mmCIF file of C-alpha atoms in Angstrom:
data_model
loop_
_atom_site.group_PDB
_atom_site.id
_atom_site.type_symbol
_atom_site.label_atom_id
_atom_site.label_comp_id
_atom_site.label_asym_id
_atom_site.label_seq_id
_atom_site.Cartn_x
_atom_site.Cartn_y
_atom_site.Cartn_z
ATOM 1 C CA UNK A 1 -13.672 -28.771 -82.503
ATOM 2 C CA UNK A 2 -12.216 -25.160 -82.144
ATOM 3 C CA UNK A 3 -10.087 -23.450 -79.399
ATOM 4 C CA UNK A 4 -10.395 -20.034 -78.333
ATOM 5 C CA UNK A 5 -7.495 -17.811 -78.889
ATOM 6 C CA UNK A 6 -7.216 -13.713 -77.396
ATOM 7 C CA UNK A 7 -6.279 -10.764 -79.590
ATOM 8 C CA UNK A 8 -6.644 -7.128 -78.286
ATOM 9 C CA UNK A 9 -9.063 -8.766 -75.402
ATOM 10 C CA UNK A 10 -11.165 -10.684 -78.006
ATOM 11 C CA UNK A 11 -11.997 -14.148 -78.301
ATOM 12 C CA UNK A 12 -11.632 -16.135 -81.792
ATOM 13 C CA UNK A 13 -10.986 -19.664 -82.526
ATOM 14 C CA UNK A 14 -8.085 -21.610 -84.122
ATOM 15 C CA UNK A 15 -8.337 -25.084 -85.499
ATOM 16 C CA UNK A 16 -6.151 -28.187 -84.492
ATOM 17 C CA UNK A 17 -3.555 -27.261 -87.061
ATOM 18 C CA UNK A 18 -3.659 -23.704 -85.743
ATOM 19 C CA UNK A 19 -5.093 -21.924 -88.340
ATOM 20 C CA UNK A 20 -7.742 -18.685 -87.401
ATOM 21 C CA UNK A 21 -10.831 -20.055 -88.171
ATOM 22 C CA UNK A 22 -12.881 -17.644 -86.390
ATOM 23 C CA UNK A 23 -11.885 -13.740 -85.490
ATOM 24 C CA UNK A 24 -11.607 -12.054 -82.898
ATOM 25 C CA UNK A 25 -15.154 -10.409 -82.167
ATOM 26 C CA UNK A 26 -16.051 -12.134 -78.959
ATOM 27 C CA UNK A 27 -15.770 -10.774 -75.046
ATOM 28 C CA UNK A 28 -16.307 -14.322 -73.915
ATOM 29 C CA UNK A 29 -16.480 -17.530 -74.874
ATOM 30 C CA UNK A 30 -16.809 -21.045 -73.471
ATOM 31 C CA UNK A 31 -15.637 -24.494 -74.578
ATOM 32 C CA UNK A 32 -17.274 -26.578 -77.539
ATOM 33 C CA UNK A 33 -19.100 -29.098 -76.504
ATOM 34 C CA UNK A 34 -21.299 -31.509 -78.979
ATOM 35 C CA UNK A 35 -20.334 -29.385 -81.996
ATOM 36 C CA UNK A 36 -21.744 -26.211 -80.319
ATOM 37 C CA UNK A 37 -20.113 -23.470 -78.347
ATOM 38 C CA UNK A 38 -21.153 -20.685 -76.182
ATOM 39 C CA UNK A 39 -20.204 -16.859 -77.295
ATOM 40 C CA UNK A 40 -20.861 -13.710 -75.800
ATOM 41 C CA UNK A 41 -20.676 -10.193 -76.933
ATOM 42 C CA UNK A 42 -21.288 -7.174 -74.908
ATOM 43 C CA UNK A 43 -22.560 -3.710 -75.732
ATOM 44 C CA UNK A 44 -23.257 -0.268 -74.516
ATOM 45 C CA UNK A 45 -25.566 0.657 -77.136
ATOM 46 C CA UNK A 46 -28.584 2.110 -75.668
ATOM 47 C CA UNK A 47 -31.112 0.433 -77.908
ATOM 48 C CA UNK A 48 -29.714 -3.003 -76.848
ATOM 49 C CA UNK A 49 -31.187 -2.207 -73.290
ATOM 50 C CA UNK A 50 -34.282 -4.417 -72.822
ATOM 51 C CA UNK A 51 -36.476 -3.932 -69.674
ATOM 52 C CA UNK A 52 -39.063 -7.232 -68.421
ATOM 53 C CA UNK A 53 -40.582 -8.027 -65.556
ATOM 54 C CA UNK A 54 -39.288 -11.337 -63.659
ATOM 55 C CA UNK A 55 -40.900 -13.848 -61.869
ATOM 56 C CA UNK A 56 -41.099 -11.962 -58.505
ATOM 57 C CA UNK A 57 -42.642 -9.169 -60.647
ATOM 58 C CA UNK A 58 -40.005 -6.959 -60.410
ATOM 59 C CA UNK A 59 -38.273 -4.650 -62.970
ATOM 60 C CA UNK A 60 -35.259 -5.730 -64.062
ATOM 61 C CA UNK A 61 -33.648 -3.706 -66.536
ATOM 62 C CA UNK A 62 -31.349 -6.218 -69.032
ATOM 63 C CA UNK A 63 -27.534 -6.408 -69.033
ATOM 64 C CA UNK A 64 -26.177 -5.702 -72.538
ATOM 65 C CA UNK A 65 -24.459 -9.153 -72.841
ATOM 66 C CA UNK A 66 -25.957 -11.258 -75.543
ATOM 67 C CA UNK A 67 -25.566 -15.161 -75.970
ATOM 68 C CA UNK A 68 -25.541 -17.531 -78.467
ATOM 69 C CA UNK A 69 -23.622 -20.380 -80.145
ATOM 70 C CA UNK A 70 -21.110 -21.372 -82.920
ATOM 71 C CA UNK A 71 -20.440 -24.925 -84.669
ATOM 72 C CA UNK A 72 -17.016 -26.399 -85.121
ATOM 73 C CA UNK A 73 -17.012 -23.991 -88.839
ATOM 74 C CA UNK A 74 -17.643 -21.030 -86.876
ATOM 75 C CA UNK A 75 -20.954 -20.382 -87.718
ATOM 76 C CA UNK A 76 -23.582 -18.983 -85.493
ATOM 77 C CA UNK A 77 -25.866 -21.493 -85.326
ATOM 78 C CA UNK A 78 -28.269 -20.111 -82.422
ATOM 79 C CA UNK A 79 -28.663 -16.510 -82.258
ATOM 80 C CA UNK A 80 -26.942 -14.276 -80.250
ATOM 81 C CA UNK A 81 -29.332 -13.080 -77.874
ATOM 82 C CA UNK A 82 -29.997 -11.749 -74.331
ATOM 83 C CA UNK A 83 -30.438 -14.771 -72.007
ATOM 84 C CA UNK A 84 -29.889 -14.732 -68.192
ATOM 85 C CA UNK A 85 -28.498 -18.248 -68.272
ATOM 86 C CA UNK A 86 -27.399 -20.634 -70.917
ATOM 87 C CA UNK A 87 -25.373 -24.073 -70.362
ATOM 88 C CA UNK A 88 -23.240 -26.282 -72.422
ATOM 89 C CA UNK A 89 -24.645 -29.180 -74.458
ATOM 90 C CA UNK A 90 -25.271 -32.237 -73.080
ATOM 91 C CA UNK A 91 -27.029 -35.285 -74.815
ATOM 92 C CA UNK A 92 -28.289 -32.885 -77.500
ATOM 93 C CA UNK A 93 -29.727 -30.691 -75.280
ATOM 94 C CA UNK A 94 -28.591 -27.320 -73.351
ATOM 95 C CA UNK A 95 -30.238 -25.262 -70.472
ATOM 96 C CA UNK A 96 -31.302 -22.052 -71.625
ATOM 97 C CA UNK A 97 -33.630 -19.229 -69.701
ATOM 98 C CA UNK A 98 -35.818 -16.912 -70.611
ATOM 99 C CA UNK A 99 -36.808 -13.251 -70.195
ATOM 100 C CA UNK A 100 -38.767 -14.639 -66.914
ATOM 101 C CA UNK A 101 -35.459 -16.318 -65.511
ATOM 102 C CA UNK A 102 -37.373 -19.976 -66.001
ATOM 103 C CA UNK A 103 -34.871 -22.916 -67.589
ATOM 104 C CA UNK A 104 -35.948 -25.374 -70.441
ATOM 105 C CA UNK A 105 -34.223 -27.187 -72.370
ATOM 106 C CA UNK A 106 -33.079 -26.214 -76.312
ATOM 107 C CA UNK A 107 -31.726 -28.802 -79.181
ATOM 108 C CA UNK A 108 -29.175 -28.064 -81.412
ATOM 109 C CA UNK A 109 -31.356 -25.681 -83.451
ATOM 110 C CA UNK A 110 -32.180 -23.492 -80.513
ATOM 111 C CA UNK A 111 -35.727 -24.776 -79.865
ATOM 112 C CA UNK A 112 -37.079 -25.356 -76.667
ATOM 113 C CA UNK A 113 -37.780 -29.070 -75.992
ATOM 114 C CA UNK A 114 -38.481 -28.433 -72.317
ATOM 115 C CA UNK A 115 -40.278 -25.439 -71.901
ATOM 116 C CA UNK A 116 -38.580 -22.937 -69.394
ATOM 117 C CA UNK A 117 -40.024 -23.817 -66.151
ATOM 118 C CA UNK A 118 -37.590 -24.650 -63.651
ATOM 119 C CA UNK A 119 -35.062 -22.383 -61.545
ATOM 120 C CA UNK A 120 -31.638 -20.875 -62.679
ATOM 121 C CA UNK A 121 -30.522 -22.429 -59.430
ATOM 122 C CA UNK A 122 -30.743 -23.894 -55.927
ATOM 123 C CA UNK A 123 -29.103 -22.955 -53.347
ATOM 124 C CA UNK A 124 -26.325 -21.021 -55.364
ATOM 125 C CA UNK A 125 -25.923 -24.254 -57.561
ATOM 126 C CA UNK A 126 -26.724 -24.925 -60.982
ATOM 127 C CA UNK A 127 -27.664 -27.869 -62.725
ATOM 128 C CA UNK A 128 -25.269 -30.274 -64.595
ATOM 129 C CA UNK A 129 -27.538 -31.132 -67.431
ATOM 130 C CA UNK A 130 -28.295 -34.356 -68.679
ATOM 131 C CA UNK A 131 -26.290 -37.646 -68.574
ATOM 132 C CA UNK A 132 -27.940 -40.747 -68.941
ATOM 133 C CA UNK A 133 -31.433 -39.505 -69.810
ATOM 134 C CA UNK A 134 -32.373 -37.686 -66.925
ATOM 135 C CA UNK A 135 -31.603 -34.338 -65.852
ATOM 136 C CA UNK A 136 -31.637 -32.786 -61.957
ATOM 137 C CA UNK A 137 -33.119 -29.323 -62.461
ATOM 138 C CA UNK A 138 -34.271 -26.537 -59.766
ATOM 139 C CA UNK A 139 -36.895 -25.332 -58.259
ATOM 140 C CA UNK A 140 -37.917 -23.336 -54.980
ATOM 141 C CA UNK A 141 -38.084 -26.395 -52.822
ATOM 142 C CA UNK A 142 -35.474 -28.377 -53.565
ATOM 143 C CA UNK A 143 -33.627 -30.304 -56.598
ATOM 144 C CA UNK A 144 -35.691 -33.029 -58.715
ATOM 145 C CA UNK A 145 -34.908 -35.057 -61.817
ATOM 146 C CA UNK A 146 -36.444 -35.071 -64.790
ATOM 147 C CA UNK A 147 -36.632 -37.409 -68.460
ATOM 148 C CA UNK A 148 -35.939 -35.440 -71.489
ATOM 149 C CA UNK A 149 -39.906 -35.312 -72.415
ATOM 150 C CA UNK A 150 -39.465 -32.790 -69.005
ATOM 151 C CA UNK A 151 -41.838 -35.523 -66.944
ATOM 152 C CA UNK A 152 -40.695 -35.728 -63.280
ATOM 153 C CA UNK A 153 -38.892 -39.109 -62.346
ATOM 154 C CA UNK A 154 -40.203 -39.511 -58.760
ATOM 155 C CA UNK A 155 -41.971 -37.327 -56.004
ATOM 156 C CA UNK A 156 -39.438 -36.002 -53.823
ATOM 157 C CA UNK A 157 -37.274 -33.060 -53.478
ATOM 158 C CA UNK A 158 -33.631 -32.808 -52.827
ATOM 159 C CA UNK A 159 -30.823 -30.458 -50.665
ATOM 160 C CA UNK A 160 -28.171 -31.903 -53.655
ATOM 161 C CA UNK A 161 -28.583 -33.494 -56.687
ATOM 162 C CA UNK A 162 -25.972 -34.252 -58.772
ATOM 163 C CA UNK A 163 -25.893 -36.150 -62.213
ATOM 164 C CA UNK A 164 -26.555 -39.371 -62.855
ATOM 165 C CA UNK A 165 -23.811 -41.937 -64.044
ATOM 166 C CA UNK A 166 -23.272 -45.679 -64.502
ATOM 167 C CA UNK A 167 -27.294 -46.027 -63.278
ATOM 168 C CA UNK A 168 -26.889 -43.849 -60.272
ATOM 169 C CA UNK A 169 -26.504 -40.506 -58.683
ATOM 170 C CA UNK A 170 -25.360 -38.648 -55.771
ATOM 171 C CA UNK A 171 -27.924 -37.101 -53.383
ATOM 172 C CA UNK A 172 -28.596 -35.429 -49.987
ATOM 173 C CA UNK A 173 -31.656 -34.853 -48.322
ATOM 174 C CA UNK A 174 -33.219 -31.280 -47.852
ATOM 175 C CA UNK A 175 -32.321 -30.711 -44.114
ATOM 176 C CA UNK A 176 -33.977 -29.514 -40.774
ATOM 177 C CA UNK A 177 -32.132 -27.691 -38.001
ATOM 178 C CA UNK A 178 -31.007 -30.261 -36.554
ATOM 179 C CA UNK A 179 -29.683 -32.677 -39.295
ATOM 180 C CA UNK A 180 -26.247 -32.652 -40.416
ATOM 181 C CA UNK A 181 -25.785 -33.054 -44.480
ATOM 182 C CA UNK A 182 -25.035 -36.310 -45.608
ATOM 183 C CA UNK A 183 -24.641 -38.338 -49.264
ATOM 184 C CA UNK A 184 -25.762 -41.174 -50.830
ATOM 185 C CA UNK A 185 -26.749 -42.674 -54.445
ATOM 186 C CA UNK A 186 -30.114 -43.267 -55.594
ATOM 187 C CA UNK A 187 -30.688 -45.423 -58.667
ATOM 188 C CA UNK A 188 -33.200 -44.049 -61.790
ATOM 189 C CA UNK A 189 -36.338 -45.869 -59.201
ATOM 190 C CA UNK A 190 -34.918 -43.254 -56.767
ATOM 191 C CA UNK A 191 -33.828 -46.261 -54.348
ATOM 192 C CA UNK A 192 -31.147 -45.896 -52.325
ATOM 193 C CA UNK A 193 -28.045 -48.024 -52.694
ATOM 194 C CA UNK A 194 -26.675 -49.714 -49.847
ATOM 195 C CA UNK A 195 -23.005 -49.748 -49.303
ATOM 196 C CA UNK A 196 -19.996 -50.494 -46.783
ATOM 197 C CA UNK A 197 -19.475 -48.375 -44.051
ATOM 198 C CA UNK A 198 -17.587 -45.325 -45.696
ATOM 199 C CA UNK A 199 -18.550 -41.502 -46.044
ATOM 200 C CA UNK A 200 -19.214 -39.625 -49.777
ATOM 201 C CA UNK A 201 -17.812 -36.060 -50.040
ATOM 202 C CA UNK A 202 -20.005 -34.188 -51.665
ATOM 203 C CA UNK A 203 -17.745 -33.134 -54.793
ATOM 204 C CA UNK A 204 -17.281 -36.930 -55.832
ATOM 205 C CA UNK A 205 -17.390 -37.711 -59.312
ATOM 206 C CA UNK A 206 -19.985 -39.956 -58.656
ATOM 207 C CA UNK A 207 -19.464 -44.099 -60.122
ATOM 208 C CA UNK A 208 -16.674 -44.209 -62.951
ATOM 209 C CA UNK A 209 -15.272 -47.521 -64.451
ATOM 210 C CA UNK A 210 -17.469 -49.407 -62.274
ATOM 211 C CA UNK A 211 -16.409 -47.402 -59.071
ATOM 212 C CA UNK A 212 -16.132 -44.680 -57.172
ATOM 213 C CA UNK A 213 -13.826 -43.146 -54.679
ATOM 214 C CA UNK A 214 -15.576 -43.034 -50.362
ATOM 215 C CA UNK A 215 -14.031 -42.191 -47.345
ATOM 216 C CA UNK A 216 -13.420 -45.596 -45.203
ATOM 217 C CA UNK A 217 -13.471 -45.778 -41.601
ATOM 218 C CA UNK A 218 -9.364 -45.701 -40.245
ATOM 219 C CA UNK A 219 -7.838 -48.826 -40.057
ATOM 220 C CA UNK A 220 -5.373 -49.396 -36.814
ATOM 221 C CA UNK A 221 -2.537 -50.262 -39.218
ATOM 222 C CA UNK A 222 -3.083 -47.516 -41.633
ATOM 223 C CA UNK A 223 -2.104 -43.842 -41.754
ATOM 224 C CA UNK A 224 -4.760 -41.230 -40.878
ATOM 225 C CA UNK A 225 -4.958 -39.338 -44.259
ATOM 226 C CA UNK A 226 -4.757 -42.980 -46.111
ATOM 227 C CA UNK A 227 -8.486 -43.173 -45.923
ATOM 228 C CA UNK A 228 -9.860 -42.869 -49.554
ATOM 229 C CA UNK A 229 -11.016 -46.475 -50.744
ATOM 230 C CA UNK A 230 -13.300 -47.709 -53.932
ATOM 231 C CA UNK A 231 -16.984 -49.278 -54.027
ATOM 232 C CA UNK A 232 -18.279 -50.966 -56.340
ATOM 233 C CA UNK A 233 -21.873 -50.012 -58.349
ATOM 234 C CA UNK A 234 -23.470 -52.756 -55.742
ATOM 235 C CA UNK A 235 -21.819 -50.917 -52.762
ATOM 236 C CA UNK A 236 -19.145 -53.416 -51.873
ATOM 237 C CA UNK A 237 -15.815 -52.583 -51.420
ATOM 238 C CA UNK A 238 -13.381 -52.821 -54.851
ATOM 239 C CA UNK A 239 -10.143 -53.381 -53.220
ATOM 240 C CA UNK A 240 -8.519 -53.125 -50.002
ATOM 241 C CA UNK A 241 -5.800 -50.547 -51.034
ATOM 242 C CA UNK A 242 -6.210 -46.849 -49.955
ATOM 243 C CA UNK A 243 -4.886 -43.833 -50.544
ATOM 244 C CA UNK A 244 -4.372 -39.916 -49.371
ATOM 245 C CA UNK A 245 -5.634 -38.473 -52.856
ATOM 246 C CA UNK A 246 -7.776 -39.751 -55.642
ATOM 247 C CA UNK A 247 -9.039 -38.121 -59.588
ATOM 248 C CA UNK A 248 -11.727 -40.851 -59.633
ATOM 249 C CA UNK A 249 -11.751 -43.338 -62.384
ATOM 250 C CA UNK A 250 -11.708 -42.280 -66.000
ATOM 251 C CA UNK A 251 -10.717 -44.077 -68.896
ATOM 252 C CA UNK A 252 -9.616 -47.237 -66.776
ATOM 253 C CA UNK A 253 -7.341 -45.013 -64.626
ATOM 254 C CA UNK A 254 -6.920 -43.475 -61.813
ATOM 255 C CA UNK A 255 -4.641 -41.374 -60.291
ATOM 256 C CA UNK A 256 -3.621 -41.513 -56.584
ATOM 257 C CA UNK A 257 -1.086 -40.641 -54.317
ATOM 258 C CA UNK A 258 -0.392 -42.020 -50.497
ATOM 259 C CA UNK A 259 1.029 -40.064 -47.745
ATOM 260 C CA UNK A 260 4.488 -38.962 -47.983
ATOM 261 C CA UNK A 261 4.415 -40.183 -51.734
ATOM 262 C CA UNK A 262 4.238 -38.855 -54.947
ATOM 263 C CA UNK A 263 1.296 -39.302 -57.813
ATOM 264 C CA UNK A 264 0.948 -42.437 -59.723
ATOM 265 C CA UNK A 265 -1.820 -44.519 -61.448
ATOM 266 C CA UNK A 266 -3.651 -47.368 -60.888
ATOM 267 C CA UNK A 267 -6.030 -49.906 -62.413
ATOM 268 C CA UNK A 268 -9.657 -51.038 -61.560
ATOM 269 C CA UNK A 269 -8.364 -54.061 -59.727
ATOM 270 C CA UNK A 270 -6.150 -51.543 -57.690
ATOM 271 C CA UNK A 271 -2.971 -52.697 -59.449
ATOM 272 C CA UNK A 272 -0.368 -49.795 -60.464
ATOM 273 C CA UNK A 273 0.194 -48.911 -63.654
ATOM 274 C CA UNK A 274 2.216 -46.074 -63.653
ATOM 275 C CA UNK A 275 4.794 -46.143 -60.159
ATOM 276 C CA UNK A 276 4.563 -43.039 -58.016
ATOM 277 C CA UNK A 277 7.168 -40.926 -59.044
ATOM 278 C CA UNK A 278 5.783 -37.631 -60.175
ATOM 279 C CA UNK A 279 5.087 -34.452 -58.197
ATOM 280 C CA UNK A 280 1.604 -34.165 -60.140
ATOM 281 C CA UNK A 281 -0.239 -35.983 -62.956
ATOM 282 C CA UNK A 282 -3.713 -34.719 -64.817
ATOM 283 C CA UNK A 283 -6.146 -36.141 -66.108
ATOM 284 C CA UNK A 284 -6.220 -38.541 -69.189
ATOM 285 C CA UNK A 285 -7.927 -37.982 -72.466
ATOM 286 C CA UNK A 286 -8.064 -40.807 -74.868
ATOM 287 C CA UNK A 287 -4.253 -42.149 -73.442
ATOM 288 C CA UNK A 288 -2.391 -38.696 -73.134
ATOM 289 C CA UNK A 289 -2.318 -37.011 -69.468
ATOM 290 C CA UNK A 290 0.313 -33.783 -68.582
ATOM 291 C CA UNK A 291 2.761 -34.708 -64.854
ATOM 292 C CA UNK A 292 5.066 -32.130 -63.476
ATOM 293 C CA UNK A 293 8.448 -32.912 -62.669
ATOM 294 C CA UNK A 294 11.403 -31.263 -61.017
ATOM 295 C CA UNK A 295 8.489 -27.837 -61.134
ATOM 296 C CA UNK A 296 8.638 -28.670 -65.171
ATOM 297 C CA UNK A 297 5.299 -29.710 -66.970
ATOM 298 C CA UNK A 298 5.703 -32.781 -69.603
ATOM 299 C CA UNK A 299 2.902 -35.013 -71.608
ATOM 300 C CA UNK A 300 3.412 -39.107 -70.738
ATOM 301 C CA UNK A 301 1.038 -41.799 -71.893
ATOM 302 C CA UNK A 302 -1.770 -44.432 -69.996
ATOM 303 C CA UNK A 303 1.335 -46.857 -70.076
ATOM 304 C CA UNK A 304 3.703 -44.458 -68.378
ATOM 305 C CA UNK A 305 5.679 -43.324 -71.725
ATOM 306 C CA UNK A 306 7.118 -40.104 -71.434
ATOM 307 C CA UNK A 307 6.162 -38.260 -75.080
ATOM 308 C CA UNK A 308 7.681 -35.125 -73.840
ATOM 309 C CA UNK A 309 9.956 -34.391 -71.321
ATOM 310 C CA UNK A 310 9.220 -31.236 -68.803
ATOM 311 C CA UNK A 311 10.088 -28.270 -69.898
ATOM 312 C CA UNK A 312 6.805 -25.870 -69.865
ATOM 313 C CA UNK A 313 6.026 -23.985 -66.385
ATOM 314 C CA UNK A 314 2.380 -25.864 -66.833
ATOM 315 C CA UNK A 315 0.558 -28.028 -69.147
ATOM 316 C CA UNK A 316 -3.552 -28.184 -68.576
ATOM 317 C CA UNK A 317 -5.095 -31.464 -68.721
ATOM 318 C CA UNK A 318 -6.793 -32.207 -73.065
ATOM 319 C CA UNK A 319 -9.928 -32.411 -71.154
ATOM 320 C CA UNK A 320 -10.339 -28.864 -71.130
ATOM 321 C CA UNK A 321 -13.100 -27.868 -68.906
ATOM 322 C CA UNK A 322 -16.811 -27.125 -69.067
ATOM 323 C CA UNK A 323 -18.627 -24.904 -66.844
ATOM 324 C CA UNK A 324 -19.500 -25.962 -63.803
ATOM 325 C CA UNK A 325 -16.298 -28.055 -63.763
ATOM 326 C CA UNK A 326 -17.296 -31.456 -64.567
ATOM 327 C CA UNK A 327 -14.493 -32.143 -67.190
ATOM 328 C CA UNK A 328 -15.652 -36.091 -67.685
ATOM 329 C CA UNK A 329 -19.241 -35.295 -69.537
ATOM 330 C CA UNK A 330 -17.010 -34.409 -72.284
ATOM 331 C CA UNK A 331 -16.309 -37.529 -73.983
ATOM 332 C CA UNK A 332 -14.894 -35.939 -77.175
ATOM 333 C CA UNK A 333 -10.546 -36.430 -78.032
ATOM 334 C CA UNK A 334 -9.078 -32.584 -77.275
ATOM 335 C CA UNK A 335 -5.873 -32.558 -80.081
ATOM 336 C CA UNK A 336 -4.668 -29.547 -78.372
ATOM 337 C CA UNK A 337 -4.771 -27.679 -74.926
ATOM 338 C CA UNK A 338 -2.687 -24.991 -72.785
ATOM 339 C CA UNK A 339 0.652 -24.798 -71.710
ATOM 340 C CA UNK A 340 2.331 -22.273 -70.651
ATOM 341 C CA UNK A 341 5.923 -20.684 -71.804
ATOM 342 C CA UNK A 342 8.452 -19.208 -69.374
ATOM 343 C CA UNK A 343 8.876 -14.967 -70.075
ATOM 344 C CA UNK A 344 12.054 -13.297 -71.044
ATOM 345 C CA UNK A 345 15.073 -12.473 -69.689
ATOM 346 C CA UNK A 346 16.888 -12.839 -66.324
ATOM 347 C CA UNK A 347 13.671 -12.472 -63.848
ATOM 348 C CA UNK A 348 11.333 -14.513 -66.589
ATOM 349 C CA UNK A 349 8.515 -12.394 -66.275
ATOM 350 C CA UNK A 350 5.784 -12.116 -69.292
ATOM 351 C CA UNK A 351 5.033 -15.869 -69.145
ATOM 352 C CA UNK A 352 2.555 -16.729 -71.769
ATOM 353 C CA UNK A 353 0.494 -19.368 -72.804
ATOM 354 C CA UNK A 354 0.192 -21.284 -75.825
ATOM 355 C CA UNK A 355 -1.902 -24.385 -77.234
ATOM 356 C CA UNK A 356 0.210 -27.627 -77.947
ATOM 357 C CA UNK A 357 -0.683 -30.699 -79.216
ATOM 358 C CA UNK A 358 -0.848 -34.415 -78.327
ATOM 359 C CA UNK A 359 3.105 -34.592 -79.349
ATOM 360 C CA UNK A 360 3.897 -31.595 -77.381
ATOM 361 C CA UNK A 361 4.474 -29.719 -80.738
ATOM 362 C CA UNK A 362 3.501 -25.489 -80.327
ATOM 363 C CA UNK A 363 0.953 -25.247 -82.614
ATOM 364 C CA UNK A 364 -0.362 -21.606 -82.380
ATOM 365 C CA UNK A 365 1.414 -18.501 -83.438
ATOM 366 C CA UNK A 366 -1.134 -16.877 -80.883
ATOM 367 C CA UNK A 367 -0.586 -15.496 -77.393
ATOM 368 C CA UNK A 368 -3.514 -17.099 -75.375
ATOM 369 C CA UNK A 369 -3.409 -15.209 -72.390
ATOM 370 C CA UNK A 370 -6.533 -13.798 -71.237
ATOM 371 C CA UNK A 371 -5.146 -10.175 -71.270
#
């Protein structure tokens, strides 16, 4: 894996042990995912200009922004090219559109193994790509799933469609006037699953460890905002604790904070495992999660170790990020991520960041900042 560094408003890549692996030629770049990252360049060269005709048959004339993507050695393994949408891989396989603005699906190698067919989007979303086999993917009326041979799973059309994980995934019916949106998992037979009275927000997670964070009625002895609770994959209710805040289980753990408390951790029976006593915690990647203290950013383990006390203005979470944000389809161990350095001088202004690694150690002689 590589991590994007910015010189003269270019985008290269360093290694782990923060050596330049790739230069600076890029105007934007995303995260590696599966040994394969997206890169873009941009041009103003005339000749680059391609006009097509889309699917509404209208003239579009193409934006000089070509797309492609490197390995983990920097090499371009899939042309940069012009594409109107292209995603990060997922189970060996990435969206990608063509000239017509249909999505497929391309390995590795950059061939289609879907043929484009479906929409960019629905309803201003995209899709998630695959987890589990299947894959929710667009079209005009509504969101369906698909199997990686591209064959439809069942006959029915959805408002939301989200991926699935641990056997099911989150749903909501396409609506009429009158109906009001609401959430609920189907399994791979698209059957609903039953579960306690509670609500699902829409930008759950979905089932984690076995669970997955719902809104439970309010109990007369608990606090108003105390209403986040865990079911189980069968529907039932985990545990009877509940709590203001939840990540959503990853990795075992969960962080959580009640009202009028501060963040802490907790296992899948419930129990803590790290006390609440930080202002903020992120997320975990193989044992190693960032927590601010006293407005000071630090790196403590899964068993509440501090490895390094706070003293950055902000350390991001080693899971990085993948667009659209759905940080846990990326299994892979992050050695490095951000942090960010306090500027110079009385006021403290030119704060930059840096990468770090899983010892808290400044690895990168680079200036990350975006500009």
């Amino acid at each position: 894996m590589l991590y994007p560094v910015v010189k003269d408003l270019k985008y290269g890549f360093i290694n782990s042990d923060g050596e330049l692996i790739v230069e600076p030629i890029y105007d934007l770049v995303g995260r590696f995912s599966e040994d394969r990252c997206i890169v873009e360049i941009s041009t103003d060269i005339e000749s680059s200009i391609q006009k097509y005709i889309n699917s509404d048959g209208q003239e579009i004339i193409s934006p000089t922004r070509l797309q492609g993507y490197i390995n983990s050695s920097g090499q371009e393994i899939i042309p940069l090219r012009h594409t109107p949408f292209c995603s990060s891989f997922s189970e060996g396989l990435a969206q990608y559109a063509d000239i017509s603005e249909k999505v497929g699906f391309i390995d590795q190698a950059g061939e289609f193994k879907i043929s484009p067919q479906f929409n960019i989007d629905y309803e201003g979303e995209v899709s998630l790509g695959f987890s589990e086999g299947v894959a929710a993917v667009a079209t005009e009326e509504g969101w369906t799933y698909i199997n990686k041979e591209g064959e439809e799973l069942f006959d029915v059309r959805f408002e939301t469609a989200k991926r699935f994980q641990e056997g099911y995934a989150l749903v909501s019916q396409l609506l009429k006037a009158s109906q009001t949106e609401s959430f609920f998992f189907i399994d791979k037979n698209g059957q609903r699953l039953e579960t306690v009275p509670c609500k699902i927000n829409a930008n759950t997670h979905g089932f984690r460890n076995g669970l997955c964070p719902v809104i439970l009625p309010t109990e007369v002895h608990e606090a108003e905002d105390n209403r986040i609770g865990f079911i189980k994959t069968n529907g039932d209710l985990a545990f009877e604790e509940r709590f203001a805040y939840s990540s959503g289980f990853h990795e075992g753990l969960c962080i959580v904070k009640k009202t009028g408390s501060n963040f802490g951790v907790i296992n899948t029976k419930g129990e803590w495992v790290i006390e609440p006593l930080y202002e903020e915690i992120g997320s975990f990647n193989y044992g190693i999660a960032p927590f601010r203290q006293n407005k000071k950013w630090g790196l403590l383990t899964s068993q509440g170790e501090v490895i390094l006390s706070p003293e950055f203005l902000f350390i991001d979470s080693f899971v990085g990020y993948l667009p659209p944000p759905d940080h846990y389809h990326n299994h892979e161990i992050r050695k490095l991520t951000t942090a960010m350095i306090a500027g110079q001088g009385k006021k403290r202004k030119g704060a930059k960041q840096v990468y770090i690694n899983r010892a808290g150690e400044i690895v990168s002689p680079f200036d990350i900042s975006p500009s």
